[in-house]
């Protein structure tokens, strides 16, 4: 790879009390590409995502060893500005989670926290909603409650809300798990455009989805990183027996 | 076992102390209906009786005038002003402190000895009779801090009295706000305080307002704590340091000392109407706030 990795995860071990969620995981995330983290439930995919934007800081009784570097800098170094980190590393959750506000207020939530007001907000909202392929559907009702939208629309508004932060990395935790096939296709379509600018890490909804959108893939099983590969080779010619079993549907 | 076989014969007739499910249902229905009717009857009787005794003596002069010869004649203008001032001031003091405490307990600290002590303290305070608060207010605000019998001493005492209610209801309201909202807010770069003010407080507002209403109701009707801290002066309060007599205290003094039954009832009627009126207005405001919240 010619590019420096955007994110370097080095020997990361993470425990919730006695339960080991991640065991000595090392992984490099390239810029301008979709990296899929896949594997059966309980494998540590969500935990890994939540560690990259330090969202797990609020969880009690956890223990972390190892490092996560973004652009070569340790995000867990003392003195890290955590809200600033989270603006650089946006996250879309597994369920559409609009805040109880209007569509416009949702999309501009992050910039408004930064003190942005007035005209720039409107431009930002339109551009973000367009990028998330939802503008045409909500343009005439920006000031109505986001909760009144359908699930698929809500999730794209949530994606737009992250894009309005103008982040560098986007974390997607099964962003299409509650969506119908059409909404899913729309989200996947916008990902293909977005990856030209952002480093995207995605926990795909299914192996098929991983194969459709991922440029790189990493297979996590019970907290261990079994294998990684560029492109879709992981799905067609896995090296590890366990990856093969999972991909071909023998478990998980 | 013949006994068993017989019961197998009629499986639909389950007997319970001689009553089948249908009869039990009818009886229970009758009982809850009677209980509700009884409650309603008591409430209506009290309200109607007080109004019937009091309203004929209420006039514009009574509402705006000042009392003469210890309240035997004249009006209750100063008492109305004092009651409103005491309630308003005490809520004004207790609301920010109570909500801030609730925010601290829910958002700023983890469960530990300190939170347990604060919780235990608020629970214990909630069960303390108001006259104890009155005594505390008398010793601390009136004498030690030298505020004297005054609106300020009274309002501070009432604020201490309703603080536990506001803390508890606010805390419960804040805890019902989904954790996911907090995570979304954090994930979009909010600081803790931004998360609290933009997500938690707006969503918890209706519940917090309930606590304020409960507190307000207690201050309007409070007698023992007020008489010991605000005093029982008959004239119109002119500053925070003026002694004052609330409607509830006035009613108590008039009735207890047999000064004027008719004016006591009239004061009671005005007090009752004030409380009903406040509740209706606040309920309206609450409903509107909740509708706005739901619409969002």
Coordinates of C-alpha atoms in Angstrom, one line a residue:
Chain A
X1 CA 0.0 0.0 0.0
X2 CA 1.3 3.4 -1.0
X3 CA -0.7 5.2 1.6
X4 CA 0.1 5.5 5.3
X5 CA -2.6 3.6 7.2
X6 CA -5.2 6.0 8.6
X7 CA -5.6 4.0 11.8
X8 CA -3.2 1.5 13.3
X9 CA -4.5 -0.8 16.0
X10 CA -1.6 -2.3 17.9
X11 CA -1.9 -5.3 20.2
X12 CA -5.2 -4.2 21.5
X13 CA -6.7 -6.2 24.3
X14 CA -9.9 -5.2 26.0
X15 CA -11.9 -6.7 28.8
X16 CA -15.3 -6.0 30.4
X17 CA -14.6 -7.2 33.9
X18 CA -13.5 -10.8 33.5
X19 CA -14.8 -11.1 29.9
X20 CA -12.2 -10.6 27.2
X21 CA -13.8 -8.8 24.3
X22 CA -10.7 -8.3 22.2
X23 CA -7.5 -10.3 22.5
X24 CA -4.3 -8.9 21.1
X25 CA -5.8 -7.4 18.0
X26 CA -3.5 -5.7 15.5
X27 CA -5.0 -4.1 12.4
X28 CA -4.3 -1.3 9.9
X29 CA -7.1 0.7 8.4
X30 CA -6.3 2.3 5.1
X31 CA -7.6 5.8 4.1
X32 CA -10.2 6.2 1.4
X33 CA -11.5 2.7 1.5
X34 CA -14.1 0.6 3.2
X35 CA -12.8 -1.9 5.7
X36 CA -15.3 -4.5 6.8
X37 CA -15.1 -6.1 10.2
X38 CA -17.1 -9.3 10.1
X39 CA -17.6 -12.4 12.1
X40 CA -20.2 -14.0 14.4
X41 CA -22.0 -12.1 17.2
X42 CA -19.9 -11.5 20.3
X43 CA -16.7 -11.4 18.3
X44 CA -15.8 -7.9 19.5
X45 CA -16.7 -5.9 16.3
X46 CA -18.8 -3.3 18.0
X47 CA -16.4 -3.0 20.9
X48 CA -13.5 -2.4 18.5
X49 CA -15.6 0.4 16.7
X50 CA -16.5 2.0 20.1
X51 CA -12.8 2.0 21.1
X52 CA -11.8 3.9 18.0
X53 CA -13.9 7.0 18.9
X54 CA -13.5 6.4 22.7
X55 CA -17.2 5.9 23.2
X56 CA -16.5 3.1 25.6
X57 CA -14.9 5.6 28.0
X58 CA -18.3 5.9 29.6
X59 CA -18.5 2.1 30.4
X60 CA -17.4 1.1 33.9
X61 CA -15.2 -1.8 34.8
X62 CA -13.2 -2.2 31.6
X63 CA -9.5 -2.7 31.0
X64 CA -7.6 -1.8 27.9
X65 CA -4.1 -2.7 26.8
X66 CA -2.4 -1.8 23.5
X67 CA -2.8 1.2 21.4
X68 CA -4.9 2.8 18.7
X69 CA -3.1 5.4 16.5
X70 CA -4.8 7.8 14.1
X71 CA -2.4 9.5 11.8
X72 CA 0.3 8.1 14.0
X73 CA -1.0 9.6 17.2
X74 CA -2.2 7.6 20.2
X75 CA -5.8 8.5 20.8
X76 CA -5.6 7.2 24.4
X77 CA -2.7 9.5 25.2
X78 CA -3.4 11.7 28.2
X79 CA -4.5 15.1 27.2
X80 CA -6.4 13.9 24.2
X81 CA -9.4 16.2 23.4
X82 CA -12.0 13.5 23.4
X83 CA -14.9 15.5 21.9
X84 CA -12.5 16.7 19.1
X85 CA -11.5 13.1 18.5
X86 CA -15.2 12.1 18.2
X87 CA -15.7 14.8 15.6
X88 CA -12.9 13.3 13.5
X89 CA -14.2 9.8 14.0
X90 CA -18.0 9.8 13.3
X91 CA -20.2 6.9 14.2
X92 CA -23.4 5.5 12.8
X93 CA -25.1 3.1 15.2
X94 CA -26.9 -0.2 14.4
X95 CA -30.3 1.3 15.0
X96 CA -31.4 4.6 13.5
X97 CA -31.1 6.9 16.5
X98 CA -32.4 10.3 15.6
X99 CA -32.4 12.7 18.6
X100 CA -35.9 14.0 19.5
X101 CA -35.5 17.0 17.4
X102 CA -36.2 18.1 13.8
X103 CA -34.4 16.7 10.8
X104 CA -32.5 19.9 10.4
X105 CA -31.6 20.1 14.1
X106 CA -30.4 16.5 14.0
X107 CA -28.1 17.0 11.0
X108 CA -26.7 20.2 12.3
X109 CA -26.3 19.0 15.9
X110 CA -22.5 18.5 15.8
X111 CA -21.7 21.8 14.1
X112 CA -24.1 23.7 16.4
X113 CA -22.3 22.3 19.4
X114 CA -19.2 24.0 17.8
X115 CA -21.0 27.3 17.8
X116 CA -21.8 27.3 14.0
X117 CA -25.0 29.4 13.4
X118 CA -27.0 30.7 10.5
X119 CA -26.4 30.3 6.8
X120 CA -23.4 28.0 6.9
X121 CA -25.6 25.5 8.8
X122 CA -28.1 25.4 6.0
X123 CA -25.5 24.8 3.4
X124 CA -23.9 22.1 5.6
X125 CA -27.2 20.4 6.1
X126 CA -28.0 20.3 2.4
X127 CA -24.6 19.0 1.4
X128 CA -24.6 16.3 4.1
X129 CA -28.2 15.2 3.3
X130 CA -27.3 15.0 -0.4
X131 CA -24.2 12.9 0.4
X132 CA -26.3 10.5 2.4
X133 CA -28.8 10.2 -0.5
X134 CA -31.7 11.5 1.5
X135 CA -32.0 15.2 0.5
X136 CA -34.7 14.7 -2.1
X137 CA -36.9 12.9 0.4
X138 CA -36.6 15.4 3.2
X139 CA -35.9 18.8 1.5
X140 CA -39.4 20.0 2.0
X141 CA -39.8 19.0 5.6
X142 CA -36.4 19.8 7.2
X143 CA -38.2 21.3 10.2
X144 CA -40.4 18.4 11.0
X145 CA -39.5 15.8 13.7
X146 CA -36.9 13.3 12.5
X147 CA -38.7 10.5 14.4
X148 CA -41.6 10.8 12.0
X149 CA -39.4 9.4 9.1
X150 CA -39.3 5.8 8.2
X151 CA -36.4 3.7 9.6
X152 CA -34.5 3.8 6.4
X153 CA -34.8 7.5 6.1
X154 CA -33.9 8.0 9.8
X155 CA -30.7 6.0 9.3
X156 CA -29.7 8.1 6.3
X157 CA -30.4 11.2 8.3
X158 CA -28.1 9.8 11.0
X159 CA -25.4 9.2 8.3
X160 CA -25.9 12.8 7.2
X161 CA -25.6 13.9 10.8
X162 CA -22.1 12.3 10.9
X163 CA -21.1 13.7 7.6
X164 CA -22.0 17.2 8.8
X165 CA -19.1 16.8 11.2
X166 CA -16.8 16.6 8.2
X167 CA -15.0 13.7 9.9
X168 CA -12.0 11.8 8.7
X169 CA -13.1 8.4 9.7
X170 CA -16.6 7.0 9.6
X171 CA -17.6 4.0 11.8
X172 CA -20.6 2.1 10.8
X173 CA -22.0 -0.5 13.1
X174 CA -24.4 -2.6 11.0
X175 CA -25.9 0.5 9.6
X176 CA -28.5 -1.4 7.5
X177 CA -29.6 -4.0 10.1
X178 CA -33.1 -2.6 10.4
X179 CA -33.5 -1.4 6.8
X180 CA -35.4 -2.7 3.9
X181 CA -33.5 -3.8 0.7
X182 CA -34.1 -0.5 -1.1
X183 CA -32.9 1.7 1.8
X184 CA -29.9 -0.7 2.2
X185 CA -29.0 -0.3 -1.4
X186 CA -29.2 3.5 -1.0
X187 CA -26.9 3.4 2.0
X188 CA -24.4 1.1 0.3
X189 CA -24.5 3.4 -2.8
X190 CA -23.6 6.5 -0.7
X191 CA -20.8 4.5 1.0
X192 CA -19.2 3.9 -2.4
X193 CA -19.1 7.7 -3.0
X194 CA -18.0 8.5 0.5
X195 CA -15.1 6.1 0.5
X196 CA -13.3 8.4 -2.0
X197 CA -12.9 10.8 0.8
X198 CA -13.1 9.0 4.1
X199 CA -11.7 6.0 5.8
X200 CA -14.7 3.8 6.5
X201 CA -14.9 1.0 9.0
X202 CA -18.0 -1.0 8.7
X203 CA -19.5 -3.9 10.5
X204 CA -21.6 -5.3 7.7
X205 CA -25.0 -6.6 8.1
X206 CA -24.1 -9.9 6.3
X207 CA -21.2 -11.6 4.5
X208 CA -22.9 -10.7 1.3
X209 CA -22.9 -7.0 2.1
X210 CA -19.3 -7.2 3.1
X211 CA -18.5 -8.7 -0.2
X212 CA -20.4 -6.0 -2.0
X213 CA -18.9 -2.9 -0.4
X214 CA -15.7 -3.8 1.3
X215 CA -12.2 -3.1 -0.1
X216 CA -10.6 -4.7 2.8
X217 CA -11.9 -7.2 5.3
X218 CA -11.0 -8.5 8.7
X219 CA -12.5 -11.5 10.3
X220 CA -13.0 -11.4 14.1
X221 CA -13.9 -14.5 16.0
X222 CA -14.4 -14.4 19.8
X223 CA -12.2 -11.4 20.3
X224 CA -9.4 -12.6 18.0
X225 CA -8.5 -11.3 14.6
X226 CA -8.3 -14.5 12.6
X227 CA -7.3 -13.1 9.2
X228 CA -7.3 -9.9 7.1
X229 CA -7.1 -9.4 3.4
X230 CA -7.3 -6.7 0.8
X231 CA -10.3 -6.9 -1.5
X232 CA -12.8 -9.7 -1.5
X233 CA -10.3 -12.5 -1.4
X234 CA -11.3 -13.2 2.2
X235 CA -14.7 -14.2 0.9
X236 CA -13.6 -16.2 -2.1
X237 CA -10.3 -17.8 -1.0
X238 CA -10.0 -17.6 2.8
X239 CA -6.8 -18.8 4.2
X240 CA -8.0 -19.9 7.5
X241 CA -10.4 -22.8 8.0
X242 CA -12.5 -20.9 10.5
X243 CA -13.0 -18.0 8.1
X244 CA -14.0 -20.4 5.4
X245 CA -16.5 -22.1 7.6
X246 CA -18.1 -18.8 8.5
X247 CA -18.1 -17.4 5.0
X248 CA -19.6 -20.5 3.6
X249 CA -22.3 -20.5 6.3
X250 CA -21.2 -23.5 8.4
X251 CA -21.6 -21.5 11.6
X252 CA -22.4 -18.1 13.0
Chain B
X1 CA -58.8 -41.0 43.3
X2 CA -62.5 -40.2 42.7
X3 CA -62.1 -36.6 43.9
X4 CA -59.8 -35.8 41.1
X5 CA -61.9 -37.5 38.5
X6 CA -64.9 -35.5 39.5
X7 CA -63.0 -32.2 39.0
X8 CA -61.8 -33.4 35.7
X9 CA -65.4 -33.8 34.7
X10 CA -66.1 -30.1 34.8
X11 CA -62.8 -28.3 34.0
X12 CA -64.5 -25.0 33.2
X13 CA -65.9 -24.5 36.7
X14 CA -62.9 -23.6 38.8
X15 CA -63.9 -22.8 42.3
X16 CA -62.1 -20.3 44.5
X17 CA -63.4 -20.1 48.0
X18 CA -66.9 -20.7 46.7
X19 CA -66.6 -18.0 44.1
X20 CA -66.1 -18.7 40.4
X21 CA -64.0 -16.3 38.3
X22 CA -67.1 -14.6 36.9
X23 CA -68.6 -13.7 40.3
X24 CA -65.2 -12.7 41.6
X25 CA -64.9 -10.4 38.7
X26 CA -68.2 -8.8 39.3
X27 CA -67.5 -8.3 43.0
X28 CA -64.0 -6.9 42.4
X29 CA -65.4 -4.6 39.8
X30 CA -68.0 -3.4 42.3
X31 CA -65.4 -2.9 45.0
X32 CA -63.0 -0.8 42.9
X33 CA -66.0 1.3 41.6
X34 CA -67.1 1.9 45.1
X35 CA -63.6 2.9 46.3
X36 CA -63.3 5.3 43.4
X37 CA -66.7 6.7 44.1
X38 CA -65.9 7.1 47.8
X39 CA -62.6 8.9 47.0
X40 CA -64.4 11.2 44.6
X41 CA -67.2 11.9 47.1
X42 CA -64.7 12.9 49.9
X43 CA -62.8 15.2 47.6
X44 CA -65.9 16.8 46.3
X45 CA -67.4 17.2 49.7
X46 CA -64.3 18.9 51.1
X47 CA -64.0 21.3 48.2
X48 CA -67.7 22.1 48.1
X49 CA -67.9 22.5 51.9
X50 CA -65.0 24.9 52.1
X51 CA -66.2 26.9 49.1
X52 CA -69.8 27.0 50.5
X53 CA -68.6 28.2 53.8
X54 CA -66.0 30.6 52.5
X55 CA -67.1 32.0 49.1
X56 CA -70.1 34.1 50.4
X57 CA -67.6 36.2 52.5
X58 CA -65.2 36.7 49.6
X59 CA -65.4 40.0 47.8
X60 CA -63.1 42.2 45.9
X61 CA -62.5 44.2 49.1
X62 CA -61.7 41.0 50.9
X63 CA -59.1 40.0 48.3
X64 CA -57.4 43.4 48.0
X65 CA -58.0 44.9 51.5
X66 CA -55.7 44.8 54.5
X67 CA -56.9 43.0 57.6
X68 CA -58.1 45.1 60.5
X69 CA -58.5 44.2 64.2
X70 CA -56.3 41.1 63.8
X71 CA -58.2 39.9 60.8
X72 CA -61.7 40.0 62.3
X73 CA -62.5 42.5 59.7
X74 CA -60.8 43.7 56.5
X75 CA -59.2 41.6 53.7
X76 CA -56.3 39.3 53.0
X77 CA -54.4 41.2 50.3
X78 CA -51.1 41.0 52.1
X79 CA -51.6 37.3 52.7
X80 CA -52.2 36.6 49.0
X81 CA -49.1 38.6 48.1
X82 CA -47.0 36.8 50.8
X83 CA -48.2 33.4 49.8
X84 CA -47.3 34.0 46.1
X85 CA -43.9 35.5 47.1
X86 CA -43.0 32.7 49.4
X87 CA -43.9 29.9 47.0
X88 CA -42.3 31.6 44.0
X89 CA -39.1 32.4 45.9
X90 CA -38.8 29.0 47.4
X91 CA -39.2 27.3 44.0
X92 CA -36.8 29.8 42.5
X93 CA -34.2 28.7 45.0
X94 CA -34.9 25.0 45.2
X95 CA -35.3 24.4 41.4
X96 CA -31.8 25.2 40.2
X97 CA -30.2 23.5 43.3
X98 CA -32.4 20.4 43.0
X99 CA -32.0 19.9 39.3
X100 CA -28.3 20.5 39.5
X101 CA -28.0 17.9 42.3
X102 CA -30.0 15.4 40.2
X103 CA -27.7 16.1 37.2
X104 CA -24.7 15.5 39.4
X105 CA -26.1 12.2 40.7
X106 CA -27.1 10.9 37.3
X107 CA -24.5 12.3 34.9
X108 CA -21.5 13.4 36.8
X109 CA -20.7 10.7 39.2
X110 CA -20.7 6.9 39.4
X111 CA -22.6 5.1 42.1
X112 CA -20.6 5.3 45.3
X113 CA -20.6 6.2 48.9
X114 CA -21.3 9.9 48.1
X115 CA -24.3 9.2 45.9
X116 CA -25.7 6.8 48.5
X117 CA -25.3 9.5 51.2
X118 CA -27.0 12.1 49.1
X119 CA -29.8 9.7 48.2
X120 CA -30.3 8.6 51.8
X121 CA -30.3 12.2 52.9
X122 CA -32.9 13.3 50.4
X123 CA -35.1 10.3 51.2
X124 CA -34.8 11.0 54.9
X125 CA -35.5 14.7 54.4
X126 CA -38.6 13.9 52.4
X127 CA -40.1 12.1 55.4
X128 CA -39.4 14.8 58.0
X129 CA -42.4 16.7 59.3
X130 CA -42.5 20.3 58.1
X131 CA -42.4 21.7 61.7
X132 CA -38.9 20.3 62.0
X133 CA -37.9 22.3 58.9
X134 CA -39.6 25.2 60.5
X135 CA -37.6 24.8 63.7
X136 CA -34.4 24.4 61.7
X137 CA -35.3 27.5 59.6
X138 CA -36.0 29.5 62.8
X139 CA -32.7 28.5 64.4
X140 CA -30.5 28.8 61.3
X141 CA -32.0 31.5 59.0
X142 CA -34.0 33.6 61.5
X143 CA -31.6 33.7 64.4
X144 CA -28.1 32.5 63.3
X145 CA -28.0 34.2 60.0
X146 CA -30.0 37.1 61.4
X147 CA -32.6 37.2 58.6
X148 CA -35.3 37.6 61.2
X149 CA -38.9 36.6 60.6
X150 CA -39.0 37.4 56.9
X151 CA -40.0 36.3 53.4
X152 CA -36.4 35.4 52.9
X153 CA -36.2 33.1 55.9
X154 CA -39.5 31.5 55.0
X155 CA -38.6 31.0 51.3
X156 CA -35.3 29.5 52.2
X157 CA -36.9 27.1 54.7
X158 CA -39.6 26.1 52.2
X159 CA -36.8 25.6 49.6
X160 CA -35.0 23.2 51.9
X161 CA -38.3 21.4 52.5
X162 CA -39.1 20.8 48.9
X163 CA -35.6 20.2 47.7
X164 CA -35.8 16.4 48.2
X165 CA -39.0 16.2 46.1
X166 CA -37.4 18.1 43.3
X167 CA -34.1 16.1 43.4
X168 CA -36.0 12.8 43.4
X169 CA -38.4 13.6 40.6
X170 CA -35.7 15.2 38.5
X171 CA -33.4 12.3 39.0
X172 CA -36.2 9.8 38.0
X173 CA -37.0 11.9 35.0
X174 CA -33.4 12.1 33.9
X175 CA -32.9 8.4 34.3
X176 CA -35.8 7.7 31.9
X177 CA -33.9 9.5 29.1
X178 CA -32.5 6.6 26.9
X179 CA -28.8 5.9 27.2
X180 CA -28.6 5.8 23.4
X181 CA -29.4 9.5 23.2
X182 CA -26.4 10.2 25.4
X183 CA -24.1 8.1 23.3
X184 CA -25.3 9.7 20.1
X185 CA -24.7 13.1 21.6
X186 CA -21.2 12.1 22.8
X187 CA -20.4 10.5 19.4
X188 CA -21.2 13.8 17.7
X189 CA -18.5 15.6 19.8
X190 CA -20.6 16.9 22.7
X191 CA -18.9 17.7 26.0
X192 CA -20.7 16.3 29.0
X193 CA -22.4 19.6 29.8
X194 CA -23.5 20.0 26.2
X195 CA -24.9 16.5 26.2
X196 CA -26.8 17.3 29.4
X197 CA -28.2 20.6 28.2
X198 CA -29.0 19.6 24.6
X199 CA -30.3 16.1 25.1
X200 CA -31.0 15.1 28.7
X201 CA -32.7 18.2 30.1
X202 CA -35.1 18.8 27.2
X203 CA -36.2 15.1 27.3
X204 CA -36.5 15.1 31.1
X205 CA -38.3 18.4 31.3
X206 CA -41.9 17.2 31.8
X207 CA -40.8 14.9 34.7
X208 CA -38.8 17.7 36.3
X209 CA -41.8 20.0 36.0
X210 CA -43.8 17.5 37.9
X211 CA -41.4 17.7 40.8
X212 CA -41.7 21.5 40.7
X213 CA -45.5 21.3 40.7
X214 CA -45.5 19.0 43.7
X215 CA -43.1 21.3 45.5
X216 CA -45.1 24.4 44.7
X217 CA -48.2 22.8 46.0
X218 CA -46.5 22.0 49.3
X219 CA -45.2 25.5 49.7
X220 CA -48.6 27.1 49.1
X221 CA -50.3 25.0 51.7
X222 CA -47.5 24.9 54.3
X223 CA -48.3 26.4 57.7
X224 CA -46.0 25.1 60.4
X225 CA -42.7 25.9 58.7
X226 CA -43.9 29.3 57.6
X227 CA -45.2 30.5 60.9
X228 CA -41.8 29.8 62.5
X229 CA -39.7 31.5 59.8
X230 CA -41.7 34.1 58.1
X231 CA -43.7 35.1 61.1
X232 CA -47.3 36.1 61.2
X233 CA -47.2 39.9 60.5
X234 CA -50.4 41.3 59.2
X235 CA -49.1 44.1 57.0
X236 CA -48.0 44.0 53.4
X237 CA -44.5 42.8 52.9
X238 CA -42.3 45.4 51.2
X239 CA -38.9 43.6 50.9
X240 CA -37.3 40.2 51.3
X241 CA -36.7 41.0 54.9
X242 CA -40.3 41.9 55.7
X243 CA -42.1 39.5 58.0
X244 CA -45.1 38.0 56.3
X245 CA -48.2 35.9 56.9
X246 CA -49.2 33.4 54.3
X247 CA -52.9 32.5 53.6
X248 CA -52.4 29.1 55.3
X249 CA -51.0 30.7 58.4
X250 CA -53.7 33.3 58.4
X251 CA -56.4 30.6 58.2
X252 CA -54.7 28.8 61.0
X253 CA -54.5 31.8 63.3
X254 CA -58.0 33.0 62.6
X255 CA -59.5 29.5 63.2
X256 CA -57.2 28.5 66.1
X257 CA -57.7 31.7 68.1
X258 CA -61.3 32.0 67.2
X259 CA -60.9 35.4 65.7
X260 CA -63.3 35.1 62.9
X261 CA -64.8 31.9 61.5
X262 CA -66.2 33.5 58.4
X263 CA -63.0 35.2 57.5
X264 CA -61.1 31.9 58.2
X265 CA -63.4 30.0 55.8
X266 CA -63.1 32.8 53.2
X267 CA -59.3 32.6 53.4
X268 CA -59.5 28.8 53.1
X269 CA -61.7 29.1 50.0
X270 CA -59.3 31.6 48.4
X271 CA -56.4 29.3 49.3
X272 CA -58.2 26.3 47.8
X273 CA -59.1 28.2 44.6
X274 CA -55.4 29.4 44.3
X275 CA -54.1 25.8 44.6
X276 CA -56.7 24.5 42.1
X277 CA -55.9 27.3 39.7
X278 CA -52.1 26.9 40.0
X279 CA -52.5 23.1 39.3
X280 CA -54.7 23.7 36.3
X281 CA -52.3 26.3 34.8
X282 CA -49.2 24.2 35.4
X283 CA -50.9 21.1 34.0
X284 CA -51.7 23.0 30.9
X285 CA -48.1 24.2 30.6
X286 CA -46.8 20.7 31.2
X287 CA -49.1 19.2 28.6
X288 CA -48.0 21.8 26.1
X289 CA -44.4 21.1 26.9
X290 CA -44.9 17.4 26.6
X291 CA -46.8 17.7 23.3
X292 CA -43.9 19.8 21.9
X293 CA -41.5 17.2 23.1
X294 CA -43.6 14.4 21.6
X295 CA -43.8 16.2 18.3
X296 CA -40.1 16.4 18.1

